[in-house]
Amino acid sequence: MEKDCCNCSHEPTDAEMIQSLNHIIEGFEGVEGALIPVLQSAQNLFGYLPEVVLKHISLTMRIPYSEVTGVVSFYSFFSTIPRGKNIVRVCLGTACYVRGGKDILKGLRDQLEINVGGTTDDREFSLEVGRCFGACGLAPVLMINDDVHQRVKPAKIRDILNSYRTVLEEVR
Ligand code: FES
């Protein structure tokens, strides 16, 4: 059998990813307060911030490892565990909460079979909650990646999620 040798969907190797990270770090050389943007870029690159990446950043930027991990644990948008391709965030700010935000959250938990902070086994989705996305008049609000879904109804959750799935789930 012929080996698939197409390079067009080539997944970068760990070495190539680290090389890209080095380029990012170089780009911030001499810049004050570079740690947070470097961590953000690293998270975009790797999808999350594994220990090996944090240690590499610490060594390369000559910042104590404890300082790097301190920053990562301080900001909720950093994650040290793998996240899904799609980040689903339910607003639980006051307006959304009183207009059914918690039902939306329950519907998402049931559909995705994960809790807040979790990621589905197929790595398609991670579930998070937020506090006001600035669209209170259109509550309840749900964000998936950069898309804002307004006046969401629990009955629509399956269709909304399916529009983001790489592989459609069989209808149960
Ligand atoms: S409370 Fe949900 S968008 Fe403001």
Tab-separated table of C-alpha atoms and ligand atoms in Angstrom:
chain	number	residue	atom	x	y	z
A	1	MET	CA	0.000	0.000	0.000
A	2	GLU	CA	1.271	3.450	-0.879
A	3	LYS	CA	2.150	5.710	1.957
A	4	ASP	CA	0.276	8.978	2.200
A	5	CYS	CA	2.963	11.557	1.511
A	6	CYS	CA	0.869	14.668	0.996
A	7	ASN	CA	2.369	17.641	2.815
A	8	CYS	CA	-0.625	19.930	2.539
A	9	SER	CA	-2.176	18.783	5.826
A	10	HIS	CA	1.175	18.275	7.524
A	11	GLU	CA	0.846	18.479	11.305
A	12	PRO	CA	3.765	20.430	12.789
A	13	THR	CA	6.169	18.362	14.863
A	14	ASP	CA	6.997	19.261	18.487
A	15	ALA	CA	10.375	20.612	17.321
A	16	GLU	CA	8.677	22.857	14.761
A	17	MET	CA	6.223	24.101	17.387
A	18	ILE	CA	9.079	24.942	19.768
A	19	GLN	CA	10.850	26.712	16.914
A	20	SER	CA	7.721	28.790	16.313
A	21	LEU	CA	7.589	29.547	20.033
A	22	ASN	CA	11.214	30.690	19.906
A	23	HIS	CA	10.350	33.067	17.061
A	24	ILE	CA	7.505	34.487	19.160
A	25	ILE	CA	9.803	34.974	22.161
A	26	GLU	CA	12.455	36.614	19.952
A	27	GLY	CA	9.820	39.027	18.691
A	28	PHE	CA	9.293	40.237	22.259
A	29	GLU	CA	12.953	40.583	23.143
A	30	GLY	CA	13.531	43.688	25.261
A	31	VAL	CA	9.801	44.383	25.537
A	32	GLU	CA	8.605	45.089	29.042
A	33	GLY	CA	5.691	42.964	30.236
A	34	ALA	CA	6.251	40.462	27.429
A	35	LEU	CA	5.373	37.414	29.505
A	36	ILE	CA	1.579	37.670	29.130
A	37	PRO	CA	1.553	38.185	25.326
A	38	VAL	CA	4.119	35.391	24.945
A	39	LEU	CA	1.925	33.069	27.021
A	40	GLN	CA	-1.132	34.065	24.963
A	41	SER	CA	0.715	33.350	21.703
A	42	ALA	CA	2.004	30.057	23.102
A	43	GLN	CA	-1.533	29.053	24.083
A	44	ASN	CA	-2.778	29.913	20.587
A	45	LEU	CA	0.026	27.828	19.134
A	46	PHE	CA	-0.287	24.737	21.340
A	47	GLY	CA	-3.967	25.032	22.252
A	48	TYR	CA	-3.018	25.110	25.941
A	49	LEU	CA	0.051	25.615	28.094
A	50	PRO	CA	1.681	22.305	28.977
A	51	GLU	CA	4.434	22.205	31.615
A	52	VAL	CA	7.159	21.669	29.022
A	53	VAL	CA	6.136	24.891	27.263
A	54	LEU	CA	6.047	26.874	30.517
A	55	LYS	CA	9.526	25.595	31.418
A	56	HIS	CA	10.801	26.507	27.964
A	57	ILE	CA	9.386	30.027	28.290
A	58	SER	CA	10.879	30.363	31.774
A	59	LEU	CA	14.339	29.289	30.602
A	60	THR	CA	14.360	31.218	27.338
A	61	MET	CA	12.995	34.444	28.800
A	62	ARG	CA	15.024	34.014	32.003
A	63	ILE	CA	11.972	34.437	34.183
A	64	PRO	CA	11.649	32.260	37.303
A	65	TYR	CA	9.368	29.282	36.685
A	66	SER	CA	7.321	30.186	39.775
A	67	GLU	CA	6.602	33.606	38.250
A	68	VAL	CA	5.483	32.057	34.960
A	69	THR	CA	3.139	29.575	36.672
A	70	GLY	CA	1.905	32.355	38.963
A	71	VAL	CA	0.804	34.434	35.981
A	72	VAL	CA	-0.797	31.404	34.311
A	73	SER	CA	-2.833	30.522	37.375
A	74	PHE	CA	-3.842	34.155	37.985
A	75	TYR	CA	-5.523	34.684	34.614
A	76	SER	CA	-8.511	32.444	33.886
A	77	PHE	CA	-7.970	32.601	30.111
A	78	PHE	CA	-4.806	30.550	30.447
A	79	SER	CA	-5.249	26.796	30.542
A	80	THR	CA	-2.695	24.142	31.445
A	81	ILE	CA	-4.950	21.347	30.272
A	82	PRO	CA	-5.838	20.655	26.633
A	83	ARG	CA	-8.912	22.555	25.500
A	84	GLY	CA	-11.357	21.786	22.760
A	85	LYS	CA	-11.297	23.252	19.241
A	86	ASN	CA	-14.363	25.281	20.179
A	87	ILE	CA	-14.640	27.228	23.412
A	88	VAL	CA	-18.267	27.434	24.533
A	89	ARG	CA	-18.944	30.154	27.101
A	90	VAL	CA	-22.300	30.625	28.753
A	91	CYS	CA	-23.054	34.009	30.259
A	92	LEU	CA	-24.161	33.808	33.873
A	93	GLY	CA	-24.222	37.556	34.436
A	94	THR	CA	-27.374	38.850	36.140
A	95	ALA	CA	-29.457	39.548	33.009
A	96	CYS	CA	-28.618	36.212	31.413
A	97	TYR	CA	-29.004	34.308	34.647
A	98	VAL	CA	-32.543	35.580	35.262
A	99	ARG	CA	-33.536	34.985	31.631
A	100	GLY	CA	-32.557	31.339	31.576
A	101	GLY	CA	-28.758	31.262	31.482
A	102	LYS	CA	-28.657	28.390	33.920
A	103	ASP	CA	-31.016	26.344	31.694
A	104	ILE	CA	-28.668	26.999	28.783
A	105	LEU	CA	-25.778	25.809	30.905
A	106	LYS	CA	-27.681	22.678	31.914
A	107	GLY	CA	-28.556	21.990	28.260
A	108	LEU	CA	-24.913	22.327	27.249
A	109	ARG	CA	-23.747	20.094	30.060
A	110	ASP	CA	-26.278	17.449	29.021
A	111	GLN	CA	-25.455	17.681	25.309
A	112	LEU	CA	-21.708	17.753	25.719
A	113	GLU	CA	-21.661	15.434	28.739
A	114	ILE	CA	-19.057	17.571	30.484
A	115	ASN	CA	-19.007	20.025	33.358
A	116	VAL	CA	-17.781	23.610	33.402
A	117	GLY	CA	-14.021	23.567	32.829
A	118	GLY	CA	-14.263	20.251	30.978
A	119	THR	CA	-13.440	19.236	27.421
A	120	THR	CA	-15.238	16.588	25.381
A	121	ASP	CA	-13.321	13.362	24.694
A	122	ASP	CA	-13.159	14.173	20.975
A	123	ARG	CA	-11.644	17.601	21.870
A	124	GLU	CA	-14.343	19.385	19.892
A	125	PHE	CA	-15.641	21.527	22.776
A	126	SER	CA	-14.612	23.020	26.098
A	127	LEU	CA	-17.256	24.479	28.380
A	128	GLU	CA	-16.768	27.667	30.368
A	129	VAL	CA	-18.916	30.319	32.007
A	130	GLY	CA	-18.583	34.087	31.771
A	131	ARG	CA	-20.019	37.121	33.562
A	132	CYS	CA	-21.630	39.494	31.051
A	133	PHE	CA	-20.568	39.674	27.426
A	134	GLY	CA	-22.054	43.153	27.007
A	135	ALA	CA	-25.238	42.027	25.251
A	136	CYS	CA	-27.586	41.956	28.254
A	137	GLY	CA	-30.579	43.208	26.213
A	138	LEU	CA	-30.379	40.020	24.151
A	139	ALA	CA	-30.057	37.612	27.063
A	140	PRO	CA	-29.511	34.758	27.476
A	141	VAL	CA	-26.242	34.901	25.606
A	142	LEU	CA	-23.854	32.147	24.620
A	143	MET	CA	-20.467	32.622	22.979
A	144	ILE	CA	-18.742	29.991	20.903
A	145	ASN	CA	-15.233	31.109	20.033
A	146	ASP	CA	-15.816	34.695	18.803
A	147	ASP	CA	-19.458	34.167	17.796
A	148	VAL	CA	-22.190	35.589	19.991
A	149	HIS	CA	-25.483	33.671	20.061
A	150	GLN	CA	-28.341	35.754	21.443
A	151	ARG	CA	-31.705	34.869	22.994
A	152	VAL	CA	-30.661	31.257	23.033
A	153	LYS	CA	-33.324	28.657	23.777
A	154	PRO	CA	-32.428	25.272	25.259
A	155	ALA	CA	-34.161	23.554	22.319
A	156	LYS	CA	-31.701	25.180	19.897
A	157	ILE	CA	-28.540	24.060	21.651
A	158	ARG	CA	-28.090	20.852	19.668
A	159	ASP	CA	-28.313	22.706	16.317
A	160	ILE	CA	-25.956	25.416	17.492
A	161	LEU	CA	-23.361	22.871	18.633
A	162	ASN	CA	-23.728	20.813	15.465
A	163	SER	CA	-22.884	23.835	13.348
A	164	TYR	CA	-19.420	23.786	14.967
A	165	ARG	CA	-18.757	20.057	14.913
A	166	THR	CA	-16.131	18.748	12.551
A	167	VAL	CA	-17.959	15.437	12.385
A	168	LEU	CA	-21.697	15.430	12.862
A	169	GLU	CA	-22.934	13.269	15.685
A	170	GLU	CA	-25.500	10.665	14.859
A	171	VAL	CA	-28.940	11.838	15.926
A	172	ARG	CA	-29.737	10.106	19.160
B	1	FES	S1	-25.466	39.514	31.646
B	1	FES	FE1	-25.195	38.233	29.940
B	1	FES	S2	-24.561	39.600	28.399
B	1	FES	FE2	-24.770	40.833	30.131
